[in-house]
Short mmCIF file of C-alpha atoms in Angstrom, two decimals:
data_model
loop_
_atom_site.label_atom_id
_atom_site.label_comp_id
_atom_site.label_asym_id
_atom_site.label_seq_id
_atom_site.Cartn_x
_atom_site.Cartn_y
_atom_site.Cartn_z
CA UNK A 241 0.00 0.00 0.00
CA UNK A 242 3.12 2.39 0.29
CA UNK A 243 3.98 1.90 -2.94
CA UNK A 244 3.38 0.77 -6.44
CA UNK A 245 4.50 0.12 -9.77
CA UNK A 246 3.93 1.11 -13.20
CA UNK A 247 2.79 -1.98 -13.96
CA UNK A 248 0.13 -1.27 -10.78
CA UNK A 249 -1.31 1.78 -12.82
CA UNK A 250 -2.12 -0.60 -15.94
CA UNK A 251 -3.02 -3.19 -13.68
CA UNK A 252 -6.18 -0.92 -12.24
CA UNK A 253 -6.58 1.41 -15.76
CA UNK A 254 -7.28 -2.47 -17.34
CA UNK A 255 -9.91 -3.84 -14.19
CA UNK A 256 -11.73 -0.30 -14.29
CA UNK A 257 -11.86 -0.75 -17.97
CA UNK A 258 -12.96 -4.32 -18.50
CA UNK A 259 -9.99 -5.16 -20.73
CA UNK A 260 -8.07 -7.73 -20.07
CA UNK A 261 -3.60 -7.13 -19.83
CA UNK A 262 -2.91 -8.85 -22.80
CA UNK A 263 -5.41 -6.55 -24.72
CA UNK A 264 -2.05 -4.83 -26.55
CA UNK A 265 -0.71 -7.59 -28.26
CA UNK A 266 -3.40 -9.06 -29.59
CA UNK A 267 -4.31 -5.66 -31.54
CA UNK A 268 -1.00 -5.88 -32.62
CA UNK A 269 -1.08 -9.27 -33.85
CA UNK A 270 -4.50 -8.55 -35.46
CA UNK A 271 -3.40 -5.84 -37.65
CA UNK A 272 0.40 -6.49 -38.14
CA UNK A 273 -0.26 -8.58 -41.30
CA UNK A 274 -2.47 -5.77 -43.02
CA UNK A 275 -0.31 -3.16 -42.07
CA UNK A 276 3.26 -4.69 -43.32
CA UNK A 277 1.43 -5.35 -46.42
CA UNK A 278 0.78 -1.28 -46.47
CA UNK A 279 3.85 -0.01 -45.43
CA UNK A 280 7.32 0.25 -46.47
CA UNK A 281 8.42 -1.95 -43.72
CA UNK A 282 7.95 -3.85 -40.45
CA UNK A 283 9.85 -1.05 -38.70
CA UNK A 284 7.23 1.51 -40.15
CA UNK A 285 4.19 -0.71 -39.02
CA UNK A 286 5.55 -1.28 -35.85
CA UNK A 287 5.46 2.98 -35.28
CA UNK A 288 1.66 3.09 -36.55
CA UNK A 289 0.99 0.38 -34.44
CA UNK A 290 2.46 2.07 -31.56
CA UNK A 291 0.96 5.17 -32.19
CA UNK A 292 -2.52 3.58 -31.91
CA UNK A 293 -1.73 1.49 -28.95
CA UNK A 294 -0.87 5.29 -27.57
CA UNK A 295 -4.33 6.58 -28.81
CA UNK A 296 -6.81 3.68 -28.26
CA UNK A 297 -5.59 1.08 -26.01
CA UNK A 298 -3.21 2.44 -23.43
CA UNK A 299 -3.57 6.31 -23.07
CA UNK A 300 -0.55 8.04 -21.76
CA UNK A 301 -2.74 10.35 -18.67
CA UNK A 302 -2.81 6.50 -16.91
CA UNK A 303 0.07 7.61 -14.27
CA UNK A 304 -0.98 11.30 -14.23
CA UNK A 305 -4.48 10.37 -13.08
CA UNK A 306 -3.54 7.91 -10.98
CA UNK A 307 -1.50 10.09 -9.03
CA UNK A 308 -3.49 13.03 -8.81
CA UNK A 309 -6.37 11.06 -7.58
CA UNK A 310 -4.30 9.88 -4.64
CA UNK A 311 -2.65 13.62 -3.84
CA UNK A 312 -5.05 15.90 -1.14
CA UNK A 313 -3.84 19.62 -3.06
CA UNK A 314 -3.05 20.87 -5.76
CA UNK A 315 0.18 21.82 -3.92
CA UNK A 316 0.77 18.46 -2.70
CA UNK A 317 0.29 17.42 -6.47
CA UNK A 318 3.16 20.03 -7.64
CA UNK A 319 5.78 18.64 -4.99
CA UNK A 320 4.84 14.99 -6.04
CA UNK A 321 5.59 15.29 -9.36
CA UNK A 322 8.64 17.77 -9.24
CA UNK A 323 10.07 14.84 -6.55
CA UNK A 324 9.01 12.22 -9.51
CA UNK A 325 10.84 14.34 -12.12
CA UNK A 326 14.22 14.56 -10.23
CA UNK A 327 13.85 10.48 -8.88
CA UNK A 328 13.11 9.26 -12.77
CA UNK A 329 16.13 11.10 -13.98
CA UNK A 330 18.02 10.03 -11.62
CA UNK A 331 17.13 6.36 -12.39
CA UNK A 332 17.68 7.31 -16.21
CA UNK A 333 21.19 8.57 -15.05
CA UNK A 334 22.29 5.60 -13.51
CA UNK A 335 20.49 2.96 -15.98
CA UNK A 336 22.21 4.53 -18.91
CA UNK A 337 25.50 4.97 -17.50
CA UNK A 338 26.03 1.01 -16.58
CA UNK A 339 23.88 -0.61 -19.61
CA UNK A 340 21.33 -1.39 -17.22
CA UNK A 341 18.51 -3.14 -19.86
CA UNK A 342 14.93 -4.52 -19.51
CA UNK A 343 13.29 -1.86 -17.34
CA UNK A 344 9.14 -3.14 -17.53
CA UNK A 345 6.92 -1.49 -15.70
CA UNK A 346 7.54 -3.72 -12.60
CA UNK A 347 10.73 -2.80 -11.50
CA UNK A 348 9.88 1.09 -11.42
CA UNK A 349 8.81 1.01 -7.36
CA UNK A 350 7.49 4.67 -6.82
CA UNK A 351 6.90 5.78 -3.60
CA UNK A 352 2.43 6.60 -2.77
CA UNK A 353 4.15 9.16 -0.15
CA UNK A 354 6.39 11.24 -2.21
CA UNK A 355 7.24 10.25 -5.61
CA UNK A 356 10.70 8.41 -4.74
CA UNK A 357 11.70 5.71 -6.90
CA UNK A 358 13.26 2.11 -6.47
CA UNK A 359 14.75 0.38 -9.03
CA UNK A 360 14.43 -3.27 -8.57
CA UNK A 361 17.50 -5.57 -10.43
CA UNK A 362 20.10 -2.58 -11.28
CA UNK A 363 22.19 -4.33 -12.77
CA UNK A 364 24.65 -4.24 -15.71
CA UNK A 365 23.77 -5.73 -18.79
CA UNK A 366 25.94 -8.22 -20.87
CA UNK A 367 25.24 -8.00 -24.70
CA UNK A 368 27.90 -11.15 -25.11
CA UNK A 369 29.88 -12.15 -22.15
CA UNK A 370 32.52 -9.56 -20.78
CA UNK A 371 31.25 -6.99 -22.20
CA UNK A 372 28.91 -3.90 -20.24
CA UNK A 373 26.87 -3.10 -23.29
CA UNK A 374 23.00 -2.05 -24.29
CA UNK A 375 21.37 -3.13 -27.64
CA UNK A 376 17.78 -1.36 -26.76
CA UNK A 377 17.00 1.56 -28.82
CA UNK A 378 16.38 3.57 -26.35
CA UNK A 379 19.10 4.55 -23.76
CA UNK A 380 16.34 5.03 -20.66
CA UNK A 381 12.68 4.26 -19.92
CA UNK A 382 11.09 7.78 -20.72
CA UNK A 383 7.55 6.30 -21.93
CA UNK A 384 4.82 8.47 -22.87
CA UNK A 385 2.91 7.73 -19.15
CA UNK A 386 6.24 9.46 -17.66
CA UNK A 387 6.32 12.22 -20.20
CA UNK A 388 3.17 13.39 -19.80
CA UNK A 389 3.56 13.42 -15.87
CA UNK A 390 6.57 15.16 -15.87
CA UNK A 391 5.07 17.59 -18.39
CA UNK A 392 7.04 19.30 -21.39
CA UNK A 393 8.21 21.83 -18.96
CA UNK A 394 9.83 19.17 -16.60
CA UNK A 395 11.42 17.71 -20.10
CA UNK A 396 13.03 20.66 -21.20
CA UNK A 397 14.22 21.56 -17.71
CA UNK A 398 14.19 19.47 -14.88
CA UNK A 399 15.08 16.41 -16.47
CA UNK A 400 18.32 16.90 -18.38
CA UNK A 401 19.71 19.60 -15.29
CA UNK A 402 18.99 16.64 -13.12
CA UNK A 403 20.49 14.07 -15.15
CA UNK A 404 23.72 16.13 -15.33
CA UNK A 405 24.03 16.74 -12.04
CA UNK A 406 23.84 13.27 -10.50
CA UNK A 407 26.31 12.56 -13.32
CA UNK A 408 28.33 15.41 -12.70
CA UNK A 409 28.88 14.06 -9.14
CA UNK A 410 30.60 10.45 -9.80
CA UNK A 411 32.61 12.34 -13.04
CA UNK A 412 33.56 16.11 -11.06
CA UNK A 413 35.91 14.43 -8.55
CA UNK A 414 39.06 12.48 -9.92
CA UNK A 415 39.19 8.85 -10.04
CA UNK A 416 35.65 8.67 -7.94
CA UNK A 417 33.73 6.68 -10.54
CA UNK A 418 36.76 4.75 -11.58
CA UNK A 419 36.96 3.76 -7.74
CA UNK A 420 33.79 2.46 -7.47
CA UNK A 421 33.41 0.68 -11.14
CA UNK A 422 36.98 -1.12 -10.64
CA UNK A 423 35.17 -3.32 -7.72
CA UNK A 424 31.34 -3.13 -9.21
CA UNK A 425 32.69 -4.10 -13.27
CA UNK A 426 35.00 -7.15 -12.08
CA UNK A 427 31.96 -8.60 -9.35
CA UNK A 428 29.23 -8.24 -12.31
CA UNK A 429 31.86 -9.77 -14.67
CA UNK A 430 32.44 -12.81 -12.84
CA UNK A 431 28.99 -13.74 -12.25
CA UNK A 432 29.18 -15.64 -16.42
CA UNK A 433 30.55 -18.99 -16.62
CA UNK A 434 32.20 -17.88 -19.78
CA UNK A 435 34.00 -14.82 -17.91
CA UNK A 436 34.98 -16.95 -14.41
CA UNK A 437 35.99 -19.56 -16.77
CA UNK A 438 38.05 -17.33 -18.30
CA UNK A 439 39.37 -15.34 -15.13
CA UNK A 440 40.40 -19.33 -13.81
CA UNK A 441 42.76 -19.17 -17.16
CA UNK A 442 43.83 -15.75 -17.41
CA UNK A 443 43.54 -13.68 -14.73
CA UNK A 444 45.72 -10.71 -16.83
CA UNK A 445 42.97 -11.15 -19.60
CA UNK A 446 39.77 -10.74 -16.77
CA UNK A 447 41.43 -7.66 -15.32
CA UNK A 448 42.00 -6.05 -19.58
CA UNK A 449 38.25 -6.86 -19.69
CA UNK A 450 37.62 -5.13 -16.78
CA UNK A 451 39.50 -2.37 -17.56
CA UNK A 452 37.92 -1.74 -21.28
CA UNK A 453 34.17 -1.84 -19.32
CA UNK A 454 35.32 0.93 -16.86
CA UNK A 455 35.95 3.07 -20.30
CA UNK A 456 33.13 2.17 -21.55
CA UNK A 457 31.07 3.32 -18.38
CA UNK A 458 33.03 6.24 -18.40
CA UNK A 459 32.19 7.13 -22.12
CA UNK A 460 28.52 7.18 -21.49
CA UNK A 461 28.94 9.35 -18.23
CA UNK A 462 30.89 11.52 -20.08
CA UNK A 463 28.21 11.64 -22.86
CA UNK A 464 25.55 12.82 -19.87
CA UNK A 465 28.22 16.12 -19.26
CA UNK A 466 29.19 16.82 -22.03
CA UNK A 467 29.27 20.80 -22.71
CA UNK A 468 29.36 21.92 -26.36
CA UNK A 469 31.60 24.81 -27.01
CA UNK A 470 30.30 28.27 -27.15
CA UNK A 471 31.42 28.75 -30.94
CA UNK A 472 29.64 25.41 -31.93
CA UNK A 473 26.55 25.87 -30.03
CA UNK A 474 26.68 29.81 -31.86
CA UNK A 475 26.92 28.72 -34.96
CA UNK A 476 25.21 25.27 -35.37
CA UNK A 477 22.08 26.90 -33.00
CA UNK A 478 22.58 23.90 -30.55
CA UNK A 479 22.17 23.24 -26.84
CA UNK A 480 25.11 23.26 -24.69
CA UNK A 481 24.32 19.83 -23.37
CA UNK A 482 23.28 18.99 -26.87
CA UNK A 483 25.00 15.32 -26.00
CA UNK A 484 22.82 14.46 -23.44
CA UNK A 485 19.21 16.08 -25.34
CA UNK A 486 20.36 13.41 -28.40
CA UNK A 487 20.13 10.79 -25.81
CA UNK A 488 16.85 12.25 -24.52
CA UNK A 489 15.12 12.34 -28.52
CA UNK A 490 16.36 8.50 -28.65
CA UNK A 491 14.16 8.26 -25.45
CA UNK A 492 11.28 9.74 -25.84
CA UNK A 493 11.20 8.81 -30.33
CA UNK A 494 7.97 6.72 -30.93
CA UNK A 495 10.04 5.00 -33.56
CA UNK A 496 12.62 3.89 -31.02
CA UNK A 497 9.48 3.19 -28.47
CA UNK A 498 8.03 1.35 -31.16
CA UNK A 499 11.09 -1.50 -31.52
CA UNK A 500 10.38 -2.05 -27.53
CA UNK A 501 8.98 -5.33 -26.97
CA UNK A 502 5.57 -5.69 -25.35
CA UNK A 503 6.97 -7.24 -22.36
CA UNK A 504 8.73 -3.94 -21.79
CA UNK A 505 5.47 -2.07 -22.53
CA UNK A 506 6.79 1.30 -24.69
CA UNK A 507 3.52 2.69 -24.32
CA UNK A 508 3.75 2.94 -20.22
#
């Protein structure tokens, strides 16, 4: 009762409705056929399909009403969701910056009280074994549920300011995140036959692995704090943390959204 998930919100938007879970997928499987035969391509029927999910199925007001239902003010509404908006980048942050994958709806615990999040199985994923690495097409859940919580406004400016600065914190002191991934990189590592098999062999080689995940950690932190120069943002009409609003527009694309499977429900 203290708490509840994304996954919750559906849960209740689908009994008040009459609609069963799975409703989703099987209007997708109904009209794929028909609409691949229209289309240019899968990837383009997927999007429509999406888009219509968005519209008819799964509207993206479910967390918004849910919330405000629960809140006593319109002031206590205001500080829910500007707690929300700092807690989900925060999560974003962190998700991005160690290839954390397959964030559903059910490991998003928010907080009834105040909007604080917590992430259930942060951990690092392994695209083939040894190696820290994401193959979603989006970098972070930002569905269009969250979006339309946090508003435009909290887009444009809470969001990416927060992401920065929790970045900002493990990259603005020397060797902090280093310290910390050394230890974290090598424990997650091991956990793979493949790797420990490997580490039983050649230690040298585990700690070179290692080693080449910590830069790749660092890479995508650095990506989060990255300021443009003045001259390029002048002349090319850019952000200064252009970087970091490329990885928000991957995000937040319905196209991206679209390649999500329905496990990891895009439209949520």
């Amino acid at each position: 009762p203290g708490s509840f998930t994304l996954q919750d919100v559906y849960d209740r938007a689908c009994e008040s409705s009459g609609n069963p879970e799975i409703v989703p997928a099987l209007y997708a499987v109904g009209k794929m056929r028909d609409l691949v035969s229209q289309l240019p391509s899968v990837d383009a029927a997927n999007e429509l399909l999406f888009e219509q999910t968005c519209q008819r199925l799964v509207p993206p007001t479910l967390l918004r009403d849910d919330i405000r239902a629960c809140t006593a003010s319109p002031m206590e509404y205001w500080l829910y969701r500007e707690n929300f908006s700092y807690q989900i980048s925060a999560s974003a942050a962190l998700t991005y910056m160690i290839a954390c994958t397959q964030r559903t709806p059910a490991k998003l615990n928010i907080s009834r009280a105040s909007g604080s999040i917590c992430l259930h199985d942060l951990v690092p994923t392994q695209a083939t074994p040894g190696l820290v690495h994401s193959k979603e097409p989006v970098p972070f859940r930002l569905t269009p549920n969250i979006q339309t919580f946090v508003t435009e406004l909290g887009l444009e400016g809470i969001v990416p300011f927060a992401i920065y600065r929790v970045v900002q914190r493990f990259t603005g002191t020397e060797h902090l995140l280093r310290d910390f991934l050394d230890l974290f990189v090598r424990d997650e590592l091991i956990h793979v036959p493949a790797v420990k098999s490997l580490a039983a062999a050649n230690p040298q080689a585990l700690a070179e692995m290692c080693e080449r995940n910590v830069k790749l950690i660092e890479h995508r932190a650095g990506q989060m704090v990255e300021i443009l120069p003045a001259k390029e943002v002048q002349d090319q009409e850019l952000s200064p943390m252009q970087p970091l609003i490329r990885l928000m527009m991957q995000a937040v694309a319905p196209a991206n959204l679209a390649k999500m499977d329905f496990i990891w429900a895009p439209w949520l």
